mmCIF file of C-alpha atoms in Angstrom:
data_model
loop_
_atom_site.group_PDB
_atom_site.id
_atom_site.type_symbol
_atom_site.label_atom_id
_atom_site.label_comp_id
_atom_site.label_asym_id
_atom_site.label_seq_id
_atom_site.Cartn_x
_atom_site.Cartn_y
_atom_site.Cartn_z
ATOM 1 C CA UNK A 19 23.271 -2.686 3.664
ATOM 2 C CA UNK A 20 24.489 -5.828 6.013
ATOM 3 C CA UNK A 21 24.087 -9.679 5.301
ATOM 4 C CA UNK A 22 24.269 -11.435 8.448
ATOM 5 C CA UNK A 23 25.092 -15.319 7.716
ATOM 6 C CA UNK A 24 23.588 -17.616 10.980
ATOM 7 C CA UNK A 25 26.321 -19.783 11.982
ATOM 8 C CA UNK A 26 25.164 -23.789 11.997
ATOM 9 C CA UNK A 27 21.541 -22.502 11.825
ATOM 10 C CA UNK A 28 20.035 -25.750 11.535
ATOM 11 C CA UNK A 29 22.062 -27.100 14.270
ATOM 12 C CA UNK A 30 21.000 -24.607 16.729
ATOM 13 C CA UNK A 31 17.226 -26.473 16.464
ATOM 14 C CA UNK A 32 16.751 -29.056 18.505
ATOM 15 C CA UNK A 33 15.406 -32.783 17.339
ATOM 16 C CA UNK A 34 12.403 -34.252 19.150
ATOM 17 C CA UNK A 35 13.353 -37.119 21.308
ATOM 18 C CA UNK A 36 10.320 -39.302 19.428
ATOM 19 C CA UNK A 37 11.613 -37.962 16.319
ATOM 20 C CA UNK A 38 15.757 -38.630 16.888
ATOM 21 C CA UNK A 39 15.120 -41.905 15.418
ATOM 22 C CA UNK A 40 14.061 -41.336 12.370
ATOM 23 C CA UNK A 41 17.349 -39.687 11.337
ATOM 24 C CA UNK A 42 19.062 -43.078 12.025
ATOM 25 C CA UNK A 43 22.360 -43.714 9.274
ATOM 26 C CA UNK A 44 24.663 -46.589 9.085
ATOM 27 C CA UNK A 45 27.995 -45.984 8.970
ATOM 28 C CA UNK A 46 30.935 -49.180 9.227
ATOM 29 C CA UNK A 47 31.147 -48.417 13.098
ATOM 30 C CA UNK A 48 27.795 -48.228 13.796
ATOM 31 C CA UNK A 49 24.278 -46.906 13.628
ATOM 32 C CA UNK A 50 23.966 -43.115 14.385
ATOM 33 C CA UNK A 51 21.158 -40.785 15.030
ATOM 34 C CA UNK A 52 20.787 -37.079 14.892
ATOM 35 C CA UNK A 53 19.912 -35.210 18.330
ATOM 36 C CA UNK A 54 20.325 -31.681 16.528
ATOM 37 C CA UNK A 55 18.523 -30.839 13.308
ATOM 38 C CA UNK A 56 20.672 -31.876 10.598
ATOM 39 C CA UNK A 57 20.445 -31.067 5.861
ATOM 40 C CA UNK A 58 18.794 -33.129 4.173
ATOM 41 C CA UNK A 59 15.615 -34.116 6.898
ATOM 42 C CA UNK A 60 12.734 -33.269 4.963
ATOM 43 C CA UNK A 61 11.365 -30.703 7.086
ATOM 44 C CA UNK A 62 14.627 -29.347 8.474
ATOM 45 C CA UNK A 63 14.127 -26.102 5.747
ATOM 46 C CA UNK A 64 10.458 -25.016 6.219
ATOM 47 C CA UNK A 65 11.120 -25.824 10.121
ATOM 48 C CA UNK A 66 13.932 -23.695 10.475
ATOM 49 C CA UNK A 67 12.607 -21.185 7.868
ATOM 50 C CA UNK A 68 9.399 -20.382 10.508
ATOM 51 C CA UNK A 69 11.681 -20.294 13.239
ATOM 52 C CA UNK A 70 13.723 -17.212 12.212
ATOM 53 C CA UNK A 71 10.218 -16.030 10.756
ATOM 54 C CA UNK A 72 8.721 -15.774 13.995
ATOM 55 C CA UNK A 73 12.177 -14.106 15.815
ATOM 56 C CA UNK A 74 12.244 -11.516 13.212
ATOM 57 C CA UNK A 75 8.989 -11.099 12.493
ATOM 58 C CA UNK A 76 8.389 -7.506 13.811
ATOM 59 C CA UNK A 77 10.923 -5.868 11.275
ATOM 60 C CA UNK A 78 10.594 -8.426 8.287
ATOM 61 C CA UNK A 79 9.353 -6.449 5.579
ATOM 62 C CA UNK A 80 10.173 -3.128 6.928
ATOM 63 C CA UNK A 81 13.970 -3.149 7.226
ATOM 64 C CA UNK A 82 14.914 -6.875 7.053
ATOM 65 C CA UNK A 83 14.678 -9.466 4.615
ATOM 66 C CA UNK A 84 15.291 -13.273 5.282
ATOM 67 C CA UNK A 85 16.231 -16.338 3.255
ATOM 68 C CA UNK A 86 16.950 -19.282 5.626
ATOM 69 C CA UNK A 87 20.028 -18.584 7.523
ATOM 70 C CA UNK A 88 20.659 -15.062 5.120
ATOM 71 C CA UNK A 89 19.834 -11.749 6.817
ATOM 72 C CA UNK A 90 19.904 -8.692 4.791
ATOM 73 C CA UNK A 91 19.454 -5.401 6.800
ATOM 74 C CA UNK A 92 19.176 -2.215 4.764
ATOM 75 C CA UNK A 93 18.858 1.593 6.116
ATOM 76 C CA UNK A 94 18.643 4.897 4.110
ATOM 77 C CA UNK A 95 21.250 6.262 6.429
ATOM 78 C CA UNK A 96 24.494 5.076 8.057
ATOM 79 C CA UNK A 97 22.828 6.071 11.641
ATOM 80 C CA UNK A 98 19.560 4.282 11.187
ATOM 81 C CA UNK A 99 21.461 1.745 9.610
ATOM 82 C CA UNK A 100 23.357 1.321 12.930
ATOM 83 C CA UNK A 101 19.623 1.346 15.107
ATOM 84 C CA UNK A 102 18.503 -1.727 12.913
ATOM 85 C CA UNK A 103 21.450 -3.551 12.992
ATOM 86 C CA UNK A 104 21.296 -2.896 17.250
ATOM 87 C CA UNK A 105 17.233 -4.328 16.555
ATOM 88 C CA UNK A 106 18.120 -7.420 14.919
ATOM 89 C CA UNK A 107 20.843 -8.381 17.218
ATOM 90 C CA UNK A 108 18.509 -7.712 19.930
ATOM 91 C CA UNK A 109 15.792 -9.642 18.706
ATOM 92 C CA UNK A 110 18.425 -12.779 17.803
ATOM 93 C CA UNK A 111 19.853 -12.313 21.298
ATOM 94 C CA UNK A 112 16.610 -12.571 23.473
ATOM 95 C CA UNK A 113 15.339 -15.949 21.324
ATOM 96 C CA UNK A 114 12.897 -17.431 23.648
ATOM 97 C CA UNK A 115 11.117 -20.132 23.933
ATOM 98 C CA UNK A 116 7.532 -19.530 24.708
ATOM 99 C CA UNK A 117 3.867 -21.650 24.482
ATOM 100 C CA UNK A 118 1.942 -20.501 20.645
ATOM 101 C CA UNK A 119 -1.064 -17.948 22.418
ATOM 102 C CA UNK A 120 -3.342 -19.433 19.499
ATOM 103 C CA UNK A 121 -2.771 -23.137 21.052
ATOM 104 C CA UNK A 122 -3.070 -21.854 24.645
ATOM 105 C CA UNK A 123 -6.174 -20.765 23.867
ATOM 106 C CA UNK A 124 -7.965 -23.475 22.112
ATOM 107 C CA UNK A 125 -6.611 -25.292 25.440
ATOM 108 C CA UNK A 126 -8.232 -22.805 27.617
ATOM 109 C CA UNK A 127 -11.847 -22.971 25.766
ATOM 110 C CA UNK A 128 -11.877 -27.006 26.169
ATOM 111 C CA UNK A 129 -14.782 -27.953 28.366
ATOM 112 C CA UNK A 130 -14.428 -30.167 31.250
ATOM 113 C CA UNK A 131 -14.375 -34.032 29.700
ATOM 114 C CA UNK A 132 -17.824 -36.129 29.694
ATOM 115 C CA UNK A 133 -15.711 -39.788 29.290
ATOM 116 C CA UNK A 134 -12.271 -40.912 29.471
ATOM 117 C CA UNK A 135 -11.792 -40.723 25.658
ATOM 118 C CA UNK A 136 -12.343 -36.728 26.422
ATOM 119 C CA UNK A 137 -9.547 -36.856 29.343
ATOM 120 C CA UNK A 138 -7.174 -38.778 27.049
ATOM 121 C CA UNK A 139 -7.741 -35.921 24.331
ATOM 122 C CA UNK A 140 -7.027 -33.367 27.335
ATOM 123 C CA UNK A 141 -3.781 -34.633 28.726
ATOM 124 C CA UNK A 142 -2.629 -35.391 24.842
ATOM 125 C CA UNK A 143 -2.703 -31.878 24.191
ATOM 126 C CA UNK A 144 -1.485 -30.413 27.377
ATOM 127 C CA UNK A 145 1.512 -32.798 27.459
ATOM 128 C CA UNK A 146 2.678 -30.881 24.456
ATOM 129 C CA UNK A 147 3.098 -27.977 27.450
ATOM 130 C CA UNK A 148 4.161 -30.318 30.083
ATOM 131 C CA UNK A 149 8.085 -28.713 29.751
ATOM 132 C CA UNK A 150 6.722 -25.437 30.290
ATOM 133 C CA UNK A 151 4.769 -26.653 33.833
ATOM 134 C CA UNK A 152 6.353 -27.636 37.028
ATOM 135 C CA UNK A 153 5.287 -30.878 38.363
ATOM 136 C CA UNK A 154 3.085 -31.348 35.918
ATOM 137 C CA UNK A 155 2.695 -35.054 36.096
ATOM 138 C CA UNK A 156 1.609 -34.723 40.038
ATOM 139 C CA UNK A 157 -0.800 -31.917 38.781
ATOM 140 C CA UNK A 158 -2.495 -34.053 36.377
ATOM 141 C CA UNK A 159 -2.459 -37.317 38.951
ATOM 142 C CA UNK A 160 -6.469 -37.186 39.418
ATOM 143 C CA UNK A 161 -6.647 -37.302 35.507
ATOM 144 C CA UNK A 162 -4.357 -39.978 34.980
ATOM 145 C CA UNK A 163 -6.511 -41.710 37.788
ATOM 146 C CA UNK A 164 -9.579 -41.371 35.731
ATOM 147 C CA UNK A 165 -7.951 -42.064 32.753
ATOM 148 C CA UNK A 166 -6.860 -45.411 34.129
ATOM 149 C CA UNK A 167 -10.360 -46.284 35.913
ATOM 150 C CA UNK A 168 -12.209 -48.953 33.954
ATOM 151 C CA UNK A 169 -15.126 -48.979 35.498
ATOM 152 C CA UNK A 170 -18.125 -46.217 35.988
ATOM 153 C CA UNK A 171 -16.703 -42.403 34.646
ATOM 154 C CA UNK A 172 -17.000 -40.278 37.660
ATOM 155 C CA UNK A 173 -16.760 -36.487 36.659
ATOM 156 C CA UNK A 174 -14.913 -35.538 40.802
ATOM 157 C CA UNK A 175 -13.960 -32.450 42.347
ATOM 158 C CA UNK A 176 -10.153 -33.444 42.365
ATOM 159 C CA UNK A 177 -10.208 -33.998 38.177
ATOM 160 C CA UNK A 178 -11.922 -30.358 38.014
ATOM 161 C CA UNK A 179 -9.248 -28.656 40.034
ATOM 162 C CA UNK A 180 -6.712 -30.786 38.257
ATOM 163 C CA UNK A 181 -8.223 -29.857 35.129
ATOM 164 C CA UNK A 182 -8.540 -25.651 35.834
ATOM 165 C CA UNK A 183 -5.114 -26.158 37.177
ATOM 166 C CA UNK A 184 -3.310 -27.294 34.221
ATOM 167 C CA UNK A 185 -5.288 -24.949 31.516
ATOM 168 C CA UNK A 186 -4.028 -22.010 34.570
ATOM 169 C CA UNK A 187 -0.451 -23.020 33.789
ATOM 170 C CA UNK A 188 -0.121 -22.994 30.405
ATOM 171 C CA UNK A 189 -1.465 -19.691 30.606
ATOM 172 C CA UNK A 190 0.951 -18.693 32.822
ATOM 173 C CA UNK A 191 3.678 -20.870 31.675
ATOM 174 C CA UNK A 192 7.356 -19.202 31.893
ATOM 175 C CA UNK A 193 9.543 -18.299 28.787
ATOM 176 C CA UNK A 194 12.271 -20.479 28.874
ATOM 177 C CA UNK A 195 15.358 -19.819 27.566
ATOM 178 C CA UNK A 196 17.779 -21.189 25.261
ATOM 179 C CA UNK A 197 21.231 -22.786 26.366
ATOM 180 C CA UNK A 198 24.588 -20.741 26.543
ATOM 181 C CA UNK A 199 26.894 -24.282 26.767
ATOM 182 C CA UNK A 200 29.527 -21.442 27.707
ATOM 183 C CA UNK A 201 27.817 -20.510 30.931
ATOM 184 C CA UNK A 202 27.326 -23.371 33.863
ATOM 185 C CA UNK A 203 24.054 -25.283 34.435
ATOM 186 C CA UNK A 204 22.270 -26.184 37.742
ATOM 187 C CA UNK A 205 19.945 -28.713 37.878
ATOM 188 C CA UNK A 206 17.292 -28.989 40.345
ATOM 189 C CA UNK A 207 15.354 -32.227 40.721
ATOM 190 C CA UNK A 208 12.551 -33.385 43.176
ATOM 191 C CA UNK A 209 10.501 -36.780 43.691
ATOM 192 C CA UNK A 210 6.970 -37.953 45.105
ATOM 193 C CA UNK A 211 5.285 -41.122 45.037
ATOM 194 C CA UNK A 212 3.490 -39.841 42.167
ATOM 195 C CA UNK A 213 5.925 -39.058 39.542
ATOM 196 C CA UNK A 214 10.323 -37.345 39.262
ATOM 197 C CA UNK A 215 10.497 -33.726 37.682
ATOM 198 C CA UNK A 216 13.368 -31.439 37.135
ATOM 199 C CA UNK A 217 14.470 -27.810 36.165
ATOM 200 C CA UNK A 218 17.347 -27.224 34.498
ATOM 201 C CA UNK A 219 18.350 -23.626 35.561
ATOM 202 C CA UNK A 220 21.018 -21.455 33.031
ATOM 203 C CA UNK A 221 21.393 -17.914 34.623
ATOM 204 C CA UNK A 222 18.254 -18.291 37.062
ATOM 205 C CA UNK A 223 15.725 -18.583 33.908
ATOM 206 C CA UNK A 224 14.837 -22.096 33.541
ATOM 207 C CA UNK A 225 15.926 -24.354 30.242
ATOM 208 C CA UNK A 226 13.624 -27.090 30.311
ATOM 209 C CA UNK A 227 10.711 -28.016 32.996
ATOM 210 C CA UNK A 228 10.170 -31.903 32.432
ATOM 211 C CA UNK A 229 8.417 -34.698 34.376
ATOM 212 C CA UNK A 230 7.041 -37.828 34.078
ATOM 213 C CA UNK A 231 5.297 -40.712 36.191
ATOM 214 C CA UNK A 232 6.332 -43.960 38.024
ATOM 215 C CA UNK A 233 6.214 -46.583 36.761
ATOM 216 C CA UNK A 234 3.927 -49.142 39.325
ATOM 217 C CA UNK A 235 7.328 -50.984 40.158
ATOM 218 C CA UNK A 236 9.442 -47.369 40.688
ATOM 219 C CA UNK A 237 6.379 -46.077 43.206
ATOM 220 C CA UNK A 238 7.588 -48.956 45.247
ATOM 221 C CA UNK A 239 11.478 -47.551 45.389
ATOM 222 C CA UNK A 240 12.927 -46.079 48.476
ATOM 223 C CA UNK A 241 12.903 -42.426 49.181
ATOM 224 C CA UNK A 242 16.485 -42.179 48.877
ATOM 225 C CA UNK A 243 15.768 -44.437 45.427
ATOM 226 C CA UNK A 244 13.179 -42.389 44.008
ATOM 227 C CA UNK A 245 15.409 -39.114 44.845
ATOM 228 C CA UNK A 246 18.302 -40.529 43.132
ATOM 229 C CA UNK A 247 15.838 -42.113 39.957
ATOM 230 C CA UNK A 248 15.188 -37.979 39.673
ATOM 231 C CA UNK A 249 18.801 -37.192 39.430
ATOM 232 C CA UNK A 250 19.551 -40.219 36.718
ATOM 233 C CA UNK A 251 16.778 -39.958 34.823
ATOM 234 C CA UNK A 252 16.860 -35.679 34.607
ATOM 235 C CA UNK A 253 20.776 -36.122 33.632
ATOM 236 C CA UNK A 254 20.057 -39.063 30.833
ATOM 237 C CA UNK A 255 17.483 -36.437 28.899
ATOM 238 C CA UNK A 256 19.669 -33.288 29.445
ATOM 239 C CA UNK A 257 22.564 -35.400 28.153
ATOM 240 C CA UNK A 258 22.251 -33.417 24.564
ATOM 241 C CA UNK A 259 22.185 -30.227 26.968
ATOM 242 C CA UNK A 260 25.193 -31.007 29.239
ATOM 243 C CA UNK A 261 27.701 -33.642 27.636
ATOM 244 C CA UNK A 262 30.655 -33.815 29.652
ATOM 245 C CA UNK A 263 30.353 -29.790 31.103
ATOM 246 C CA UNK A 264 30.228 -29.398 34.767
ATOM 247 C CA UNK A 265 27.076 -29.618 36.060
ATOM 248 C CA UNK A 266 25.741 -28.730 39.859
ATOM 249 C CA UNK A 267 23.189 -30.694 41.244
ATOM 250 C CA UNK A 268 21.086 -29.205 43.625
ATOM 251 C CA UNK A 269 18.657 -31.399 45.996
ATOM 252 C CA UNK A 270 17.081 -31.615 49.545
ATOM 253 C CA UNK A 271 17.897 -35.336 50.230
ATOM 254 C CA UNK A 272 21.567 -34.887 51.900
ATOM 255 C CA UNK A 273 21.746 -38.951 51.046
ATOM 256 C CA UNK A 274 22.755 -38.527 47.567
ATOM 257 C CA UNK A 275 25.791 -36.483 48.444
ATOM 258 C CA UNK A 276 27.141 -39.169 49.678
ATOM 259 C CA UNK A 277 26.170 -41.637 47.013
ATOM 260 C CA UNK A 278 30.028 -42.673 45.542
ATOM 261 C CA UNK A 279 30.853 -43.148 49.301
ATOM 262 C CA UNK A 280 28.511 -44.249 51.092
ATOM 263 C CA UNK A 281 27.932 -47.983 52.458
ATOM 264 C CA UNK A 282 25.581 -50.815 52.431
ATOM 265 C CA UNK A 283 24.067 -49.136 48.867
ATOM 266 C CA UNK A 284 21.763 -51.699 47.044
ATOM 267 C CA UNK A 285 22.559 -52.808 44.038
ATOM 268 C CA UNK A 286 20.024 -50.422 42.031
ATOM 269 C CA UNK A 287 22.350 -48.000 43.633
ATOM 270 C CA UNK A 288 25.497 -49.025 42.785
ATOM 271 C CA UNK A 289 23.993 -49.406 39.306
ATOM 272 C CA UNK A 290 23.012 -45.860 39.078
ATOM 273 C CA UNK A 291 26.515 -44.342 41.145
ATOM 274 C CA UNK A 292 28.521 -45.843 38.102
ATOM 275 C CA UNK A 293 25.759 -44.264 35.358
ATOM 276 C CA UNK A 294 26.202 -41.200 37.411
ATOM 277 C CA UNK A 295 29.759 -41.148 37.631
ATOM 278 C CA UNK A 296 29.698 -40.487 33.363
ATOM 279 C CA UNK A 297 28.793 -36.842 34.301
ATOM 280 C CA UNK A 298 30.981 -33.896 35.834
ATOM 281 C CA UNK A 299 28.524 -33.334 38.628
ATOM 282 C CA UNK A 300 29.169 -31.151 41.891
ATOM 283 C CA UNK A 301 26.479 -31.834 44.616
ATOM 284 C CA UNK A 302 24.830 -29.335 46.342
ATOM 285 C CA UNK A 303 22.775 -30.130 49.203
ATOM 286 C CA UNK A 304 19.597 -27.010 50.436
ATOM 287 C CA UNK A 305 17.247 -28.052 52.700
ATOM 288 C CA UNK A 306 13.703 -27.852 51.781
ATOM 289 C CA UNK A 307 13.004 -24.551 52.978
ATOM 290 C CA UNK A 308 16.203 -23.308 51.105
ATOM 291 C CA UNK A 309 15.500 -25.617 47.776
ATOM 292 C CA UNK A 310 12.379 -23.154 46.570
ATOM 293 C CA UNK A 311 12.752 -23.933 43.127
ATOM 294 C CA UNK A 312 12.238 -27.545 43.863
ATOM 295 C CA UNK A 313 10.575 -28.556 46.727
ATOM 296 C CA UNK A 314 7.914 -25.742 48.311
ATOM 297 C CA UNK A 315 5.420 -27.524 47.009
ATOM 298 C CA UNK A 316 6.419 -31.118 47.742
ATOM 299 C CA UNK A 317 5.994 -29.961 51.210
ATOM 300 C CA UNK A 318 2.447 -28.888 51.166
ATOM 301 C CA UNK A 319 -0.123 -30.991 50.741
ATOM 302 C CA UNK A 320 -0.872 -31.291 47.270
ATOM 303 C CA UNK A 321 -5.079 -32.486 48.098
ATOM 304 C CA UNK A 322 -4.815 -28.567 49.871
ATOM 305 C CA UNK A 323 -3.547 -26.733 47.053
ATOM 306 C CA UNK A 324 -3.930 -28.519 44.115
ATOM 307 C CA UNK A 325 -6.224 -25.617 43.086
ATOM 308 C CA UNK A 326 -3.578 -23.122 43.314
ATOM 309 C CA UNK A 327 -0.670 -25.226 42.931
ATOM 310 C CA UNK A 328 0.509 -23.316 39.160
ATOM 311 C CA UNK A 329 0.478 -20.109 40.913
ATOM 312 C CA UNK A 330 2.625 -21.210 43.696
ATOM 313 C CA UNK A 331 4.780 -22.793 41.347
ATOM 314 C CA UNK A 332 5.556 -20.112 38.499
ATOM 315 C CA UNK A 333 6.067 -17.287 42.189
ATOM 316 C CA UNK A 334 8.391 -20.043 43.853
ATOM 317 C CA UNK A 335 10.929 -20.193 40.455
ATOM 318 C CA UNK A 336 10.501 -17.205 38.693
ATOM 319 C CA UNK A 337 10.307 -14.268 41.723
ATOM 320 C CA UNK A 338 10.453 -15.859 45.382
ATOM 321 C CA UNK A 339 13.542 -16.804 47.165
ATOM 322 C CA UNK A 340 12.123 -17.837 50.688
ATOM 323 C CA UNK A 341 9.551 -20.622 51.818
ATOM 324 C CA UNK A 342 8.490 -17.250 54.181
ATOM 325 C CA UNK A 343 7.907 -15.271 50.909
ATOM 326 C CA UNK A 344 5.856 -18.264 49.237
ATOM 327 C CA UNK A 345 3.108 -18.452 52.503
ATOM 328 C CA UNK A 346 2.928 -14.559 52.476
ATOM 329 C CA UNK A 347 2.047 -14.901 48.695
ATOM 330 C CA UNK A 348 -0.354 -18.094 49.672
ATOM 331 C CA UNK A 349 -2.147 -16.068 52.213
ATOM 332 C CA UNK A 350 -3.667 -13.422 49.669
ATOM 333 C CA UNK A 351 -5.199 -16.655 47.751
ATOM 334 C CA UNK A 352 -8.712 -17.248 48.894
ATOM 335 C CA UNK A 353 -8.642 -20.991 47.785
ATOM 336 C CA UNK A 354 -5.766 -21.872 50.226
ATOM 337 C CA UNK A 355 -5.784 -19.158 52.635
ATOM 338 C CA UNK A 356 -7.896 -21.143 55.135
ATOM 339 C CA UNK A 357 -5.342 -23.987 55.003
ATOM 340 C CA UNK A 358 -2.457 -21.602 56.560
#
């Protein structure tokens, strides 16, 4: 028999960033909030309790028992005893993060929306997803568009493929993996006049896939503007993720390797060189056709492939390593093959 003890178990689950709030104390030098899951929130126990439920949950009962952080192993032999110690260390070692299959598919069975109140319940749900998806917020830019209309609802052909598109990705959404803050990051980050997403990348499996919208004052920014808004923005949420440990940046717009000494920089840029210049960041600058994890499909069309644009996107960061590779692929899809 073996009790494994999970070192700062509760700490190893992250806080929601709506949620960091509400673990706000008051101390003499200030107000502090919790970004990792600290004792005493009321549903840090049952929280962390289904966590290690679900990793364990193919040899719970059979040769495992689990309290909280307490993992008891017992064996009727020394050599089995060895196997199922292997088992569990396995299972604790690949911890994934992956979409719930039951809430996948209740996404997958919605019917195309009749009103905007039906989008609005659509892109609530999905957004729970959104990490998981790849330029998610320039996927869903017909919805949004329909969501915003206030006049006449007009079911179009764009919301459709918008709408198949996103169900199609959180079908196919990656399993992303959980941070090693002993092994270096890379952070890939692309713009559009639509919206700024990024990948942060740990050992070629991705961390976290966010994204999110301009703002109507941002969609008016620069190229080199919106490019660098990516960077800062990406860098402020991964903040809990990266700290002060190096950190390579990896982008197509050459401009922003130059950003702490280059000339004539507006004063929005200046602003964001100095917030920039609290990280440890080494730039890296791939052209487009070399940046494949970032910007393959910010150089197609989106109106052209918005139909296929998940598929393209889970082959250009999880197998592809060549824009070449990516058409090849794009070729044996009907949908888009007559756009080549």
């Amino acid at each position: 028999m073996s009790a494994l003890d999970l070192q700062s178990g509760y700490f190893q689950m992250a806080v929601n960033p709506s949620d960091i709030v509400k673990t706000a104390f008051v101390t003499k030098n200030g107000t502090y909030a919790f970004r990792r899951m600290s004792f005493g929130l009321s549903g840090a126990a049952p929280n962390f309790q289904k966590a290690i439920d679900i990793i364990l949950k193919h040899v719970i009962g059979q040769f495992v028992s689990v309290y909280m952080d307490d993992v008891i192993i017992s064996s009727p032999s020394f050599t089995q005893h060895v196997k199922h110690l292997k088992e569990v260390f396995r299972l604790l070692h690949e911890e994934r993060i992956k979409t719930d299959e039951t809430k996948v598919q209740a996404i997958v069975e919605m019917k195309s929306p009749h009103n905007s109140k039906e989008v609005s319940k659509f892109l609530g749900i999905s957004q729970w997803y959104a990490k998981f998806i790849k330029n998610y917020t320039d996927i869903c830019e017909p919805l949004y568009n329909l969501k915003r209309k206030l006049k006449r609802f007009i079911w179009s052909i764009e919301a459709q493929k918008a709408f198949d598109a996103v169900k199609a990705a959180i079908t196919k959404a990656p399993v992303l993996k959980f941070s090693d803050f002993k092994k270096p990051f890379e952070l890939f980050t692309d713009a559009s006049s639509i919206g700024v997403g990024a990948v942060l990348y740990q050992e070629q499996r991705p961390v976290v896939i966010p994204s999110r919208t301009l703002s109507a004052a941002e969609s008016n920014y620069t190229v080199t503007e919106r490019e660098c808004l990516a960077v800062v923005w990406a860098l402020n949420k991964f903040r809990t993720y990266l700290g002060y440990l190096p950190i390579k940046v990896i982008t197509d717009h050459a401009a922003l390797t130059h950003l702490t000494t280059g000339k004539n920089l507006s004063n929005r840029m200046i602003k964001w060189a100095l917030k920039l210049a609290e990280f440890n960041i080494e730039w890296e600058h791939r052209p487009g056709t070399q940046n494949t994890k970032a910007d393959v499909l910010s150089r197609n069309p989106i109106e052209k492939i918005i139909g296929e644009k998940v598929n393209c996107a889970i082959i250009r960061y999880l197998v592809l390593s060549s824009r070449d590779q990516l058409i090849e692929e794009q070729k044996n899809i009907p949908r888009i093959r007559s756009y080549l």
